[in-house]
Coordinates of C-alpha atoms in Angstrom, one line a residue:
Chain A
Q1 CA -6.2 -36.6 24.8
K2 CA -4.3 -35.8 21.7
E3 CA -5.1 -32.3 20.4
V4 CA -4.4 -30.4 17.2
E5 CA -4.6 -26.6 17.2
Q6 CA -5.2 -24.4 14.4
N7 CA -6.1 -20.7 14.1
S8 CA -9.6 -20.5 12.7
G9 CA -8.9 -17.4 10.6
P10 CA -9.9 -16.2 8.2
L11 CA -6.5 -15.8 6.7
S12 CA -6.8 -13.4 3.9
V13 CA -4.2 -13.2 1.1
P14 CA -4.3 -11.5 -2.2
E15 CA -4.1 -13.6 -5.4
G16 CA -0.5 -14.7 -6.2
A17 CA 0.7 -14.3 -2.7
I18 CA 2.0 -17.1 -0.5
A19 CA -0.5 -18.4 2.1
S20 CA 1.0 -19.9 5.3
L21 CA -1.1 -22.2 7.4
N22 CA 0.0 -23.5 10.8
C23 CA -0.8 -26.2 13.1
T24 CA 0.5 -27.5 16.4
Y25 CA -0.1 -30.8 18.1
S26 CA 0.1 -32.2 21.5
D27 CA 1.5 -35.7 21.1
R28 CA 5.2 -35.7 21.0
G29 CA 5.1 -39.2 19.7
S30 CA 2.9 -38.5 16.6
Q31 CA 4.8 -39.4 13.5
S32 CA 2.7 -38.3 10.5
F33 CA 0.4 -35.6 9.5
F34 CA -2.1 -34.8 6.7
W35 CA -3.5 -31.7 5.3
Y36 CA -7.0 -31.7 3.9
R37 CA -8.8 -29.1 2.1
Q38 CA -12.6 -28.7 2.7
Y39 CA -14.8 -26.5 0.5
S40 CA -17.9 -25.2 2.1
G41 CA -20.6 -27.8 2.1
K42 CA -18.2 -30.5 0.8
S43 CA -16.2 -33.3 2.4
P44 CA -12.4 -33.0 3.0
E45 CA -10.0 -33.7 0.2
L46 CA -6.5 -35.0 1.1
I47 CA -3.9 -32.6 -0.4
M48 CA -0.6 -33.3 1.4
S49 CA 0.9 -35.8 3.8
I50 CA 4.3 -35.5 5.7
Y51 CA 6.1 -38.0 7.8
S52 CA 9.5 -36.8 8.2
N53 CA 11.1 -33.6 9.6
G54 CA 11.7 -31.0 7.0
D55 CA 9.9 -30.0 3.9
K56 CA 7.9 -31.8 1.3
E57 CA 6.8 -30.1 -1.9
D58 CA 4.0 -31.0 -4.3
G59 CA 3.2 -28.5 -7.0
R60 CA 2.2 -25.2 -5.3
F61 CA 1.9 -26.9 -1.9
T62 CA 4.8 -27.4 0.6
A63 CA 4.3 -29.1 3.9
Q64 CA 6.7 -28.5 6.7
L65 CA 7.1 -30.7 9.8
N66 CA 9.2 -29.8 12.9
K67 CA 8.8 -32.5 15.4
A68 CA 10.9 -30.9 18.1
S69 CA 8.6 -27.9 18.1
Q70 CA 5.5 -30.1 17.4
Y71 CA 4.6 -27.9 14.5
V72 CA 3.2 -28.5 11.0
S73 CA 2.6 -26.0 8.3
L74 CA 1.3 -25.8 4.9
L75 CA 2.6 -23.2 2.3
I76 CA 0.6 -22.4 -0.8
R77 CA 2.5 -20.5 -3.4
D78 CA 0.8 -18.5 -6.1
S79 CA -2.5 -18.5 -4.3
Q80 CA -5.6 -18.5 -6.4
P81 CA -9.1 -17.7 -5.5
S82 CA -10.0 -21.3 -6.0
D83 CA -7.8 -22.1 -3.0
S84 CA -10.2 -20.4 -0.8
A85 CA -11.4 -23.1 1.6
T86 CA -10.9 -24.4 5.1
Y87 CA -7.6 -26.3 5.6
L88 CA -7.6 -29.1 8.2
C89 CA -4.6 -30.4 9.8
A90 CA -4.8 -34.0 10.9
D91 CA -2.6 -36.1 13.3
N92 CA -2.3 -39.7 12.4
T93 CA -2.3 -41.0 15.9
G94 CA -0.9 -44.5 15.1
F95 CA -4.2 -46.1 16.2
Q96 CA -5.8 -45.9 12.7
K97 CA -7.4 -42.7 14.0
L98 CA -6.9 -39.2 12.7
V99 CA -7.3 -36.3 15.1
F100 CA -8.3 -33.1 13.3
G101 CA -7.8 -29.5 14.1
T102 CA -10.7 -27.2 13.8
G103 CA -9.3 -25.8 10.5
T104 CA -8.2 -22.5 9.2
R105 CA -10.3 -20.7 6.8
L106 CA -8.4 -19.2 3.9
L107 CA -9.7 -16.5 1.7
V108 CA -7.8 -15.5 -1.5
S109 CA -8.9 -12.3 -3.1
P110 CA -8.6 -11.6 -6.8
Chain B
G1 CA -8.0 -44.4 -7.3
A2 CA -9.2 -44.3 -3.7
V3 CA -12.7 -43.2 -4.6
V4 CA -15.4 -43.4 -1.8
S5 CA -19.1 -42.8 -2.4
Q6 CA -21.9 -42.2 -0.1
H7 CA -25.6 -42.4 -0.5
P8 CA -27.8 -40.6 -0.1
S9 CA -26.2 -37.2 -0.5
W10 CA -28.9 -35.6 1.6
V11 CA -32.0 -36.7 3.5
I12 CA -34.8 -35.1 5.4
C13 CA -36.8 -37.2 7.8
K14 CA -39.3 -36.8 10.6
S15 CA -38.3 -37.1 14.1
G16 CA -38.5 -40.6 15.4
T17 CA -37.7 -42.3 12.1
S18 CA -34.6 -44.2 11.2
V19 CA -32.2 -43.2 8.5
K20 CA -29.6 -45.5 6.8
I21 CA -26.5 -44.1 5.1
E22 CA -24.3 -46.2 2.9
C23 CA -20.5 -45.7 2.4
R24 CA -18.8 -47.6 -0.5
S25 CA -15.2 -47.9 -1.6
L26 CA -15.4 -48.0 -5.4
D27 CA -12.0 -49.0 -6.5
F28 CA -10.4 -50.7 -3.5
Q29 CA -11.3 -53.0 -0.7
A30 CA -11.5 -51.5 2.8
T31 CA -11.3 -53.6 5.8
T32 CA -11.6 -50.4 7.9
M33 CA -13.9 -47.5 7.3
F34 CA -14.5 -44.5 9.5
W35 CA -17.6 -42.5 10.3
Y36 CA -17.5 -38.9 11.2
R37 CA -20.0 -36.1 12.0
Q38 CA -19.6 -32.5 11.4
F39 CA -21.7 -29.7 12.8
P40 CA -21.8 -26.3 11.2
K41 CA -18.5 -24.4 11.6
Q42 CA -16.9 -27.3 13.6
S43 CA -14.4 -29.8 12.7
L44 CA -14.8 -33.4 12.0
M45 CA -15.5 -35.6 15.0
L46 CA -14.9 -39.3 14.7
M47 CA -17.9 -41.3 15.6
A48 CA -16.9 -44.8 15.1
T49 CA -14.4 -47.1 13.4
S50 CA -16.1 -49.7 11.2
N51 CA -14.4 -53.0 10.8
E52 CA -15.3 -55.6 8.2
G53 CA -16.8 -58.7 9.7
S54 CA -16.7 -57.5 13.3
K55 CA -18.2 -55.0 15.6
A56 CA -17.6 -51.4 15.2
T57 CA -15.5 -49.5 17.8
Y58 CA -17.3 -46.3 18.9
E59 CA -15.7 -43.2 20.3
Q60 CA -16.5 -42.1 23.9
G61 CA -19.8 -40.4 24.0
V62 CA -21.3 -41.9 20.9
E63 CA -24.3 -44.1 21.5
K64 CA -23.9 -47.4 19.8
D65 CA -27.5 -48.3 20.1
K66 CA -28.5 -45.1 18.3
F67 CA -25.8 -45.2 15.5
L68 CA -25.9 -48.7 14.3
I69 CA -22.8 -49.6 12.0
N70 CA -22.7 -52.6 9.7
H71 CA -19.6 -53.4 7.6
A72 CA -20.8 -56.6 5.9
S73 CA -18.4 -56.5 3.0
L74 CA -15.0 -55.2 2.0
T75 CA -16.6 -52.3 0.0
L76 CA -19.7 -51.4 2.1
S77 CA -20.3 -50.0 5.4
T78 CA -23.6 -48.6 6.6
L79 CA -24.6 -46.2 9.4
T80 CA -28.1 -46.3 10.7
V81 CA -29.4 -43.4 12.7
T82 CA -32.1 -44.8 14.8
S83 CA -35.0 -42.8 16.2
A84 CA -33.5 -39.6 14.8
H85 CA -34.1 -36.3 16.6
P86 CA -33.5 -32.8 15.5
E87 CA -30.2 -32.7 17.4
D88 CA -28.9 -35.5 15.1
S89 CA -29.1 -33.1 12.1
S90 CA -25.6 -32.9 10.9
F91 CA -23.2 -33.7 8.0
Y92 CA -22.2 -37.3 8.2
I93 CA -19.0 -38.3 6.4
C94 CA -17.4 -41.7 5.9
S95 CA -13.8 -42.3 5.0
A96 CA -11.8 -45.4 4.0
R97 CA -8.2 -46.3 3.9
P98 CA -6.8 -48.2 0.8
P99 CA -4.7 -51.2 1.5
E100 CA -1.7 -49.4 0.0
A101 CA -1.9 -46.5 2.4
T102 CA 1.3 -46.7 4.3
Y103 CA 0.4 -44.0 6.8
N104 CA -3.4 -44.3 7.3
E105 CA -4.2 -41.9 4.5
Q106 CA -7.9 -41.7 4.6
F107 CA -10.2 -40.7 1.6
F108 CA -13.6 -39.2 2.3
G109 CA -16.9 -39.8 0.7
P110 CA -18.8 -36.8 -0.4
G111 CA -20.9 -36.7 2.9
T112 CA -24.6 -37.0 3.7
R113 CA -26.5 -34.1 5.0
L114 CA -29.2 -35.2 7.5
T115 CA -32.0 -32.9 8.5
V116 CA -34.5 -34.2 11.1
L117 CA -37.6 -32.2 11.4

């Protein structure tokens, strides 16, 4: 059973700070991962994908993947109150399915 | 691009009735769509994979006779909750994968909130 673990939070950061969200996964063979943002009452929105070890940057977002440690992270620089949401890490299992973590709730205070 | 719509956005029904939810890919053709269910404060749980022109693949523990899935065209998949009961009340979300998605990036519809009285 493939699993994705996330701390449920909430993770509280002040506006302008860096928010660091983490995720571990159980399947050593997993190759790619996605980060989705979900606002309360809304559906998930894809914000980042990462396939290779190392960092991938897109605007204020940086995804990091460490396959040896089975660890994925998302850094949000210059956090804004509008970033307050639940962030879901998803393992692309290779069988068309995505396995989601339970999500980390991020709160950015003005 | 990669826009997915759902209809209705919310529905309230009486126990024992059936409810149909539509999922459409608006700007791409999707041979595969996915149906998820999300209970309050929980993560998304995949219910089934909908394949155009063939039977859906259901996840373990999901009753295929209760949750009927039809993927009759490359842009439309429907989920029918038959004989709905209060425990079926949930947030149902579909997703689709564009043909150009190299690594199975899935884009979600806005979701349908079902309340069964």
